[in-house]
JSON list of C-alpha atoms in Angstrom, two decimals:
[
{"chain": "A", "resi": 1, "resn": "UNK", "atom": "CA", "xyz": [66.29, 0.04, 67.91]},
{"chain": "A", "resi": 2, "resn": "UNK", "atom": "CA", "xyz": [66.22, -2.16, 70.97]},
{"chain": "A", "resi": 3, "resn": "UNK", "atom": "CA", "xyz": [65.87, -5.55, 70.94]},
{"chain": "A", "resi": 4, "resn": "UNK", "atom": "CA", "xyz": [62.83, -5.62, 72.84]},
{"chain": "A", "resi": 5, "resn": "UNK", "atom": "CA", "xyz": [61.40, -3.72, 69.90]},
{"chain": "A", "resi": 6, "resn": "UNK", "atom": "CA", "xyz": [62.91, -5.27, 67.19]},
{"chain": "A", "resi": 7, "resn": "UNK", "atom": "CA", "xyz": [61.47, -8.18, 68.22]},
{"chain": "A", "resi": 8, "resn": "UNK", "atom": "CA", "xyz": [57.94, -7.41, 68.97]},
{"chain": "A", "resi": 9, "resn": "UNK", "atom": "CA", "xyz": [58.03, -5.94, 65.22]},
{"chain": "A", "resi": 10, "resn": "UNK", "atom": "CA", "xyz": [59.46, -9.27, 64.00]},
{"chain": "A", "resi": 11, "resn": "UNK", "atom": "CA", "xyz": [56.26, -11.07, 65.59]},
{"chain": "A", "resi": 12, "resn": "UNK", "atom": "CA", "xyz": [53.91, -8.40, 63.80]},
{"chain": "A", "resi": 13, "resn": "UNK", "atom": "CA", "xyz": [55.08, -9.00, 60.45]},
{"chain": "A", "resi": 14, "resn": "UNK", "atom": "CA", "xyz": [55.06, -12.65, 61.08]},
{"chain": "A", "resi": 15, "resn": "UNK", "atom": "CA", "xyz": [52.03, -12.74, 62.80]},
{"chain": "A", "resi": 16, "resn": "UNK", "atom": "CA", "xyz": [50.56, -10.28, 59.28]},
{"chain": "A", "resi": 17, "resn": "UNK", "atom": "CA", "xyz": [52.13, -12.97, 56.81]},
{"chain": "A", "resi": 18, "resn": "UNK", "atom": "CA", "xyz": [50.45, -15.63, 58.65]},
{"chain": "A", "resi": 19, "resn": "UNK", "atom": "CA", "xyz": [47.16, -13.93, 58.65]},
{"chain": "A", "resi": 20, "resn": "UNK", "atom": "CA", "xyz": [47.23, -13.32, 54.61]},
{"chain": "A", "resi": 21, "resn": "UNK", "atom": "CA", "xyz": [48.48, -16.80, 54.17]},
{"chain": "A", "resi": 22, "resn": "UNK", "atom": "CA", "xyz": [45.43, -17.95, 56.27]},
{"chain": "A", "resi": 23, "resn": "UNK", "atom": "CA", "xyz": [43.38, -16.23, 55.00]},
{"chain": "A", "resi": 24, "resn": "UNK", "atom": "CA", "xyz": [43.84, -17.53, 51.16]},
{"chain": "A", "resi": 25, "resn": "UNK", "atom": "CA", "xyz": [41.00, -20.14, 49.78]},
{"chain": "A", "resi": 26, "resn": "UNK", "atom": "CA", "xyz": [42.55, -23.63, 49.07]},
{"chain": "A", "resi": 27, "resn": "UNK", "atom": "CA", "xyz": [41.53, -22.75, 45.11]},
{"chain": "A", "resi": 28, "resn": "UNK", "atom": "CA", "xyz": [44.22, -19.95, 45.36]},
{"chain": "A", "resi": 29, "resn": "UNK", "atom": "CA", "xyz": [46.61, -22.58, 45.44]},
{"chain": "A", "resi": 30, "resn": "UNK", "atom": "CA", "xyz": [49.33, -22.59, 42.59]},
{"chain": "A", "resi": 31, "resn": "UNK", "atom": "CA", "xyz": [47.84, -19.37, 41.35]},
{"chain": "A", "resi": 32, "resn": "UNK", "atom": "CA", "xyz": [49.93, -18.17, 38.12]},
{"chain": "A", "resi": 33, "resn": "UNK", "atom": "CA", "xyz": [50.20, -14.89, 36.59]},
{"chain": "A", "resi": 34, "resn": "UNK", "atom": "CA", "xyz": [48.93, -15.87, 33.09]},
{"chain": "A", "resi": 35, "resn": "UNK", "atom": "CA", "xyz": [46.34, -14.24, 31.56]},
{"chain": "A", "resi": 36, "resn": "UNK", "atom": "CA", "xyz": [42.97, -15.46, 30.28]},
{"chain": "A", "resi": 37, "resn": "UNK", "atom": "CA", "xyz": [39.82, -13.67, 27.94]},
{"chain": "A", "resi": 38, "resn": "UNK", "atom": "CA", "xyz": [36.65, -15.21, 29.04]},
{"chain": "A", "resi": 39, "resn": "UNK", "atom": "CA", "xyz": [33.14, -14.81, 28.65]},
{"chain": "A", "resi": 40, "resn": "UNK", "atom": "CA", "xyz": [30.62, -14.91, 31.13]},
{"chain": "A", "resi": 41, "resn": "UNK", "atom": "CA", "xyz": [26.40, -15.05, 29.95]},
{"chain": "A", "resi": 42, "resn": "UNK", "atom": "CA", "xyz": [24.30, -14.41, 33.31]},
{"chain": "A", "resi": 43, "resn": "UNK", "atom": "CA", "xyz": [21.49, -12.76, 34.60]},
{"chain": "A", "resi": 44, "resn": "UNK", "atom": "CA", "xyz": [21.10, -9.32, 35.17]},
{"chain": "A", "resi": 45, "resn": "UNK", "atom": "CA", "xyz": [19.75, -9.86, 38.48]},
{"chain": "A", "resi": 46, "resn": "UNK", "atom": "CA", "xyz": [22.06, -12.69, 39.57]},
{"chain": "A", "resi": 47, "resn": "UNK", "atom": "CA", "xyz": [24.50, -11.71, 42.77]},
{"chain": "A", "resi": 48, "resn": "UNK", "atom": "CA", "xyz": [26.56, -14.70, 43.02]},
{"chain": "A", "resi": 49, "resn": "UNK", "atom": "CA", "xyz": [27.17, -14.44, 39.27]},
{"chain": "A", "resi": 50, "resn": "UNK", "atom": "CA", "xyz": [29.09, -11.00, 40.35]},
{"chain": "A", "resi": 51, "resn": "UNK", "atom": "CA", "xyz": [30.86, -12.77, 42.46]},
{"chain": "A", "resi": 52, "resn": "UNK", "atom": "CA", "xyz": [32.48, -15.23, 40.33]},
{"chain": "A", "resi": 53, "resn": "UNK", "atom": "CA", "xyz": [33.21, -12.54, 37.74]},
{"chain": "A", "resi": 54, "resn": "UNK", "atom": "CA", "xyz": [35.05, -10.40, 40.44]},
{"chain": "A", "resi": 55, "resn": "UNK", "atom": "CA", "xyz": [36.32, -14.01, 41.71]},
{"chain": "A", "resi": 56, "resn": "UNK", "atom": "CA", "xyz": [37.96, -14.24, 37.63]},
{"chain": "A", "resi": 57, "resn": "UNK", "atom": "CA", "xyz": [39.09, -10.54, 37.72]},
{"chain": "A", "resi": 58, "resn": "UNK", "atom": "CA", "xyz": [41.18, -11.28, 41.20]},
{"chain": "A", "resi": 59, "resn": "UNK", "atom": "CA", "xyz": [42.53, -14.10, 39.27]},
{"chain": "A", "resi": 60, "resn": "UNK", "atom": "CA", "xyz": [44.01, -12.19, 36.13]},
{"chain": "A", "resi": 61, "resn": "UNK", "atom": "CA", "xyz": [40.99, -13.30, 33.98]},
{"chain": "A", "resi": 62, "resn": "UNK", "atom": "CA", "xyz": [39.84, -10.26, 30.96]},
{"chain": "A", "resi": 63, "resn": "UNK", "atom": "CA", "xyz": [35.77, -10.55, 31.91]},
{"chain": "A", "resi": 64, "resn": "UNK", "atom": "CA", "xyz": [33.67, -9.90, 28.98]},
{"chain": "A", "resi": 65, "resn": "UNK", "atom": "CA", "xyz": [30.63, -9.81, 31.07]},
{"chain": "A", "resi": 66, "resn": "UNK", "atom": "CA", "xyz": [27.45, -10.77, 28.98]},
{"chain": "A", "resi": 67, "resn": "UNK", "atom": "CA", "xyz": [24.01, -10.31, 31.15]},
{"chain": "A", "resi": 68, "resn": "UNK", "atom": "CA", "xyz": [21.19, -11.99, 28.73]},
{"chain": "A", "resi": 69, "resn": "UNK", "atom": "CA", "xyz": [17.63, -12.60, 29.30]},
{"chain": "A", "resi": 70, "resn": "UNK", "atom": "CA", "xyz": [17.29, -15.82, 28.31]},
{"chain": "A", "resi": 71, "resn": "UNK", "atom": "CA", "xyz": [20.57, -17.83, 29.99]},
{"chain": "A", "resi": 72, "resn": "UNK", "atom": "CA", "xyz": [19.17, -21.70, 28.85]},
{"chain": "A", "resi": 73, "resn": "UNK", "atom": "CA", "xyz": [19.20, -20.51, 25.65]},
{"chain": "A", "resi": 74, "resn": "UNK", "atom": "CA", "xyz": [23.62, -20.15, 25.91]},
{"chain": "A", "resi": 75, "resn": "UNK", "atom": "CA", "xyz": [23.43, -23.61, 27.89]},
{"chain": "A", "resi": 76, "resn": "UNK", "atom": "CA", "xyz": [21.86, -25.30, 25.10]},
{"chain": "A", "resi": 77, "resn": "UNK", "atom": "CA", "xyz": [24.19, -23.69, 22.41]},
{"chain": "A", "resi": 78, "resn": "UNK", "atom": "CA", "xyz": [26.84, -25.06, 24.67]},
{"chain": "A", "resi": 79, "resn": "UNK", "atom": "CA", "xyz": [25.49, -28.30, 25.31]},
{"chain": "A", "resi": 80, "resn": "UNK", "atom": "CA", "xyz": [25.42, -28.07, 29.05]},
{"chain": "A", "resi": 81, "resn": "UNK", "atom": "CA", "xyz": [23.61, -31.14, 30.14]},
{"chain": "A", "resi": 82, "resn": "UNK", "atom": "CA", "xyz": [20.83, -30.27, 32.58]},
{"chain": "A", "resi": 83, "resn": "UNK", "atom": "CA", "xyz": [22.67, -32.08, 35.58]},
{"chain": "A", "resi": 84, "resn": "UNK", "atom": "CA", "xyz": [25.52, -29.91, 35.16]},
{"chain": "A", "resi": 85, "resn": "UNK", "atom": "CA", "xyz": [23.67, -27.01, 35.41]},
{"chain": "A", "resi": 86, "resn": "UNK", "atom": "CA", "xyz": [24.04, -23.59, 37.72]},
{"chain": "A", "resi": 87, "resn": "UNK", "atom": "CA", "xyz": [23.32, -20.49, 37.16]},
{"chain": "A", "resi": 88, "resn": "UNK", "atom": "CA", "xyz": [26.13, -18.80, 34.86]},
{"chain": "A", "resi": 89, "resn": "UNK", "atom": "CA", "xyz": [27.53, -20.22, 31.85]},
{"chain": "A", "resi": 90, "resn": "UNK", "atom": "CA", "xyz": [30.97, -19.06, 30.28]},
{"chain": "A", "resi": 91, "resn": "UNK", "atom": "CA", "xyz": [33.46, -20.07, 27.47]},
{"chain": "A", "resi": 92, "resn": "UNK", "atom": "CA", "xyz": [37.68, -19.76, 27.59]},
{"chain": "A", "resi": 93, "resn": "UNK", "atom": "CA", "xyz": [39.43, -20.92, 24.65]},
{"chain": "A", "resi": 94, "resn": "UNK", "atom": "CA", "xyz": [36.85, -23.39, 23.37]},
{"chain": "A", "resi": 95, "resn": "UNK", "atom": "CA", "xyz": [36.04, -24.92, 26.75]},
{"chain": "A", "resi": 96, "resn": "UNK", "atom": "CA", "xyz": [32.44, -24.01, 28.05]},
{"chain": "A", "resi": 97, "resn": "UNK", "atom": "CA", "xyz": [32.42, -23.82, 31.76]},
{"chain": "A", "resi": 98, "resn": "UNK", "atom": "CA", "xyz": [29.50, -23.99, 34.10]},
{"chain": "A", "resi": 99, "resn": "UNK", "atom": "CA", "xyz": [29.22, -22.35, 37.46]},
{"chain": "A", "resi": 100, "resn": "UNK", "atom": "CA", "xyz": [30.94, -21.55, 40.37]},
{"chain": "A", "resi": 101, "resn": "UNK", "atom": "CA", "xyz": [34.17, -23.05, 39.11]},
{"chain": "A", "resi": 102, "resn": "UNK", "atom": "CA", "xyz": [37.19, -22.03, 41.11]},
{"chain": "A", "resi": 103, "resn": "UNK", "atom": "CA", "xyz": [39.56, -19.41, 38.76]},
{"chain": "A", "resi": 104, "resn": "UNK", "atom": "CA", "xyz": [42.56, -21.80, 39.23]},
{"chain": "A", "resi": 105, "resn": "UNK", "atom": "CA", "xyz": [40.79, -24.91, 38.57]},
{"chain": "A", "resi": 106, "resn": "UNK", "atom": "CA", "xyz": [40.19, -23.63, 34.85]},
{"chain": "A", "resi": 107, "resn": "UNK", "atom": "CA", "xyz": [43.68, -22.48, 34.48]},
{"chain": "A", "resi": 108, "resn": "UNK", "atom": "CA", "xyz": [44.99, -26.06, 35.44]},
{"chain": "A", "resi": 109, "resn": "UNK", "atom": "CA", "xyz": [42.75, -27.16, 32.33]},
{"chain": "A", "resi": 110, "resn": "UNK", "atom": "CA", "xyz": [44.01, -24.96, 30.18]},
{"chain": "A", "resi": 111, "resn": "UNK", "atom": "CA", "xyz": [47.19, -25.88, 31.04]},
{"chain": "A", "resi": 112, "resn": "UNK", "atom": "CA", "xyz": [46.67, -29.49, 30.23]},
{"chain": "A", "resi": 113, "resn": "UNK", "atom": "CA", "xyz": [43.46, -30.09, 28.84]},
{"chain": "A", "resi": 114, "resn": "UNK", "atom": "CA", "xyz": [43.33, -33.13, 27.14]},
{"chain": "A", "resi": 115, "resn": "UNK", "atom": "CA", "xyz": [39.40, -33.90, 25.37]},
{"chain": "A", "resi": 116, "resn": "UNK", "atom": "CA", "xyz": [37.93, -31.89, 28.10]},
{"chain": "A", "resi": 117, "resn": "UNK", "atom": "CA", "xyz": [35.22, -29.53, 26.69]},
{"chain": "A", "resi": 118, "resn": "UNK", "atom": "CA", "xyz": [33.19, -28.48, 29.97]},
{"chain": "A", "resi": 119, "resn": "UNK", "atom": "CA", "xyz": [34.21, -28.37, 33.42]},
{"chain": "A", "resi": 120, "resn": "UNK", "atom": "CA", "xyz": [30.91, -27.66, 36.08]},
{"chain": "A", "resi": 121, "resn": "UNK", "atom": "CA", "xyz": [30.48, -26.79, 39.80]},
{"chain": "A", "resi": 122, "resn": "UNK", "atom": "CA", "xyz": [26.78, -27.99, 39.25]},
{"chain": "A", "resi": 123, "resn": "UNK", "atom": "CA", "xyz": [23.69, -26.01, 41.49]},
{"chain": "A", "resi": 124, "resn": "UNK", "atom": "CA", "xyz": [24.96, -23.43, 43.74]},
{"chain": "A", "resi": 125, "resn": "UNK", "atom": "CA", "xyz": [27.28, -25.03, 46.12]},
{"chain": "A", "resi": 126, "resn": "UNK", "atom": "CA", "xyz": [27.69, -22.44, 49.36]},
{"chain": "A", "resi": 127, "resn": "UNK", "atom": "CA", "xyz": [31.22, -21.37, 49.98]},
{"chain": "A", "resi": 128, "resn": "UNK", "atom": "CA", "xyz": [32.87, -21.80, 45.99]},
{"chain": "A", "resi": 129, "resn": "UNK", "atom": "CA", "xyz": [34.12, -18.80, 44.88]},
{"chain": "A", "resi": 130, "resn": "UNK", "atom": "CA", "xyz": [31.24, -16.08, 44.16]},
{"chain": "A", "resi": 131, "resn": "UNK", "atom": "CA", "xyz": [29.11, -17.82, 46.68]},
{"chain": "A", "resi": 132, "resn": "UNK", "atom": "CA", "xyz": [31.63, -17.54, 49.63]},
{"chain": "A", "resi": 133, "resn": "UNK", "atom": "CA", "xyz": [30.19, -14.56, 51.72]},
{"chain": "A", "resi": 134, "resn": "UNK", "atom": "CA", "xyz": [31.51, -13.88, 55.11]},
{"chain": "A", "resi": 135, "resn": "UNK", "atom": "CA", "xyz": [30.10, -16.32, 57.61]},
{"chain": "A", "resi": 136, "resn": "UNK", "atom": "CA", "xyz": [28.58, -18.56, 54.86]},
{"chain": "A", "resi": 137, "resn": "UNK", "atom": "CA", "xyz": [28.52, -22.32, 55.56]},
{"chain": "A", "resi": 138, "resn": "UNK", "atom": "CA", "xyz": [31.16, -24.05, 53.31]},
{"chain": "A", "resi": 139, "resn": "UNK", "atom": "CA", "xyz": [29.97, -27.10, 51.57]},
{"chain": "A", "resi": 140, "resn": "UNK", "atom": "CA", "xyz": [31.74, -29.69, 50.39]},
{"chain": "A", "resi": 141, "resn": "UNK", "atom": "CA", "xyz": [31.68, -30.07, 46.42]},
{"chain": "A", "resi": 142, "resn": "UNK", "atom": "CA", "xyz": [33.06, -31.25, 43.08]},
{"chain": "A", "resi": 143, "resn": "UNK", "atom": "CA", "xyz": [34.30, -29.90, 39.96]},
{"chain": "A", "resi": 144, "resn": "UNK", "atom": "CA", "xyz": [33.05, -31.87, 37.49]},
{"chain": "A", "resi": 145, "resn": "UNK", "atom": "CA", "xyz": [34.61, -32.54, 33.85]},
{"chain": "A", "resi": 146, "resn": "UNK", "atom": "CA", "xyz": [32.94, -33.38, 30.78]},
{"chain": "A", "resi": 147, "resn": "UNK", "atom": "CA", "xyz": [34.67, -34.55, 27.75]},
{"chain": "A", "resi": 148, "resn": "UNK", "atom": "CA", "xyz": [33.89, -34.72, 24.00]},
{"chain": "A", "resi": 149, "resn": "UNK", "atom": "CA", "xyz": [32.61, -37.88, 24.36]},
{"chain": "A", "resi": 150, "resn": "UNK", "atom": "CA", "xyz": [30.28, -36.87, 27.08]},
{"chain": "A", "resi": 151, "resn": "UNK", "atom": "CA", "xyz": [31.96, -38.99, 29.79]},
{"chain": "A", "resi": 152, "resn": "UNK", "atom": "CA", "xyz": [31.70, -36.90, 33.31]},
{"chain": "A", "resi": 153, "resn": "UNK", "atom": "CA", "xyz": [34.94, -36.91, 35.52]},
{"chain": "A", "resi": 154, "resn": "UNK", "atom": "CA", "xyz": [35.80, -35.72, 38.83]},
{"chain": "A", "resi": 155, "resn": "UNK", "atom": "CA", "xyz": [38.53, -32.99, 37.96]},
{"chain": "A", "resi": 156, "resn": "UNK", "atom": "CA", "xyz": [38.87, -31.65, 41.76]},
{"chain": "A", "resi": 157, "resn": "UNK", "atom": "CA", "xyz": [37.13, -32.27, 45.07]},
{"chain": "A", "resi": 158, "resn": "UNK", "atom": "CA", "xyz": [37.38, -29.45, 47.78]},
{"chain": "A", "resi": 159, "resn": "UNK", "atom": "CA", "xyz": [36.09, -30.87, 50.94]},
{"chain": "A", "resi": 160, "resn": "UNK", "atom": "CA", "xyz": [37.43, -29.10, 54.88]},
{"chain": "A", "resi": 161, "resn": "UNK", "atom": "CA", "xyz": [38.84, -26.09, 52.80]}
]
């Protein structure tokens, strides 16, 4: 192969590794290969709740994927305060977790989770994962944690991501 050639193919695989690297969400940072079961109540009807549990799959999550009829009535078993809530509620390993809460943001919990017993994206925050659609404005939020005492936390801002 010439050089000419070799090096135009040197600047397509970089220039494809750069793109992929670009192209990962900020959350995908630190990503592990571990494991988790979780289970996720929703709506039937709910798209962005899809999202999140495809979001969880990507992220080596086992989905038990619950759609229910009446979702306040899991938020209240729960004890998701109203201010906390979205519009899917799940549970991993004891810890209840509310919305559109970014895959490795609940594996850094588990890995270290101290008294925390909920962590919450509250409302529907455009651009966290399961609401990120293609062209959608990305807003600025927080991940919220509660613990067993019922003090709130900020566990992780994502802000320019």
């Amino acid at each position: 192969m010439s050089k000419v050639k070799i090096r135009i193919l040197g600047t397509i695989i970089y220039l494809f590794s750069f793109s992929l690297w670009a192209a990962n969400p900020v959350w995908l940072e630190g990503a592990t290969d571990d494991r988790y079961e979780i289970t996720v109540y929703r709506s039937a009807s709910c798209g962005c709740c899809k999202g999140w549990v495809k979001h969880l799959k990507d992220h080596n999550f086992d989905v038990k994927d619950i759609t229910v009829d009446d979702i306040n009535k899991y938020k209240l078993q729960l004890n998701v305060p109203p201010q906390a809530a979205s519009c899917h509620t799940a549970t991993v390993d004891g810890i209840t977790i509310e919305g559109h809460v970014p895959a490795q943001d609940i594996k850094n919990l588990l890995a270290d989770r101290g008294d925390v017993r909920l962590l919450a994206v509250p409302a529907m925050p455009s651009g966290t994962p399961g609401m990120d659609t293609p062209g959608a404005v990305k807003n600025n939020f927080h991940v919220y944690s509660i613990n067993k005492q019922d003090k709130v936390s900020i566990f992780k801002s994502y802000s320019d991501y």
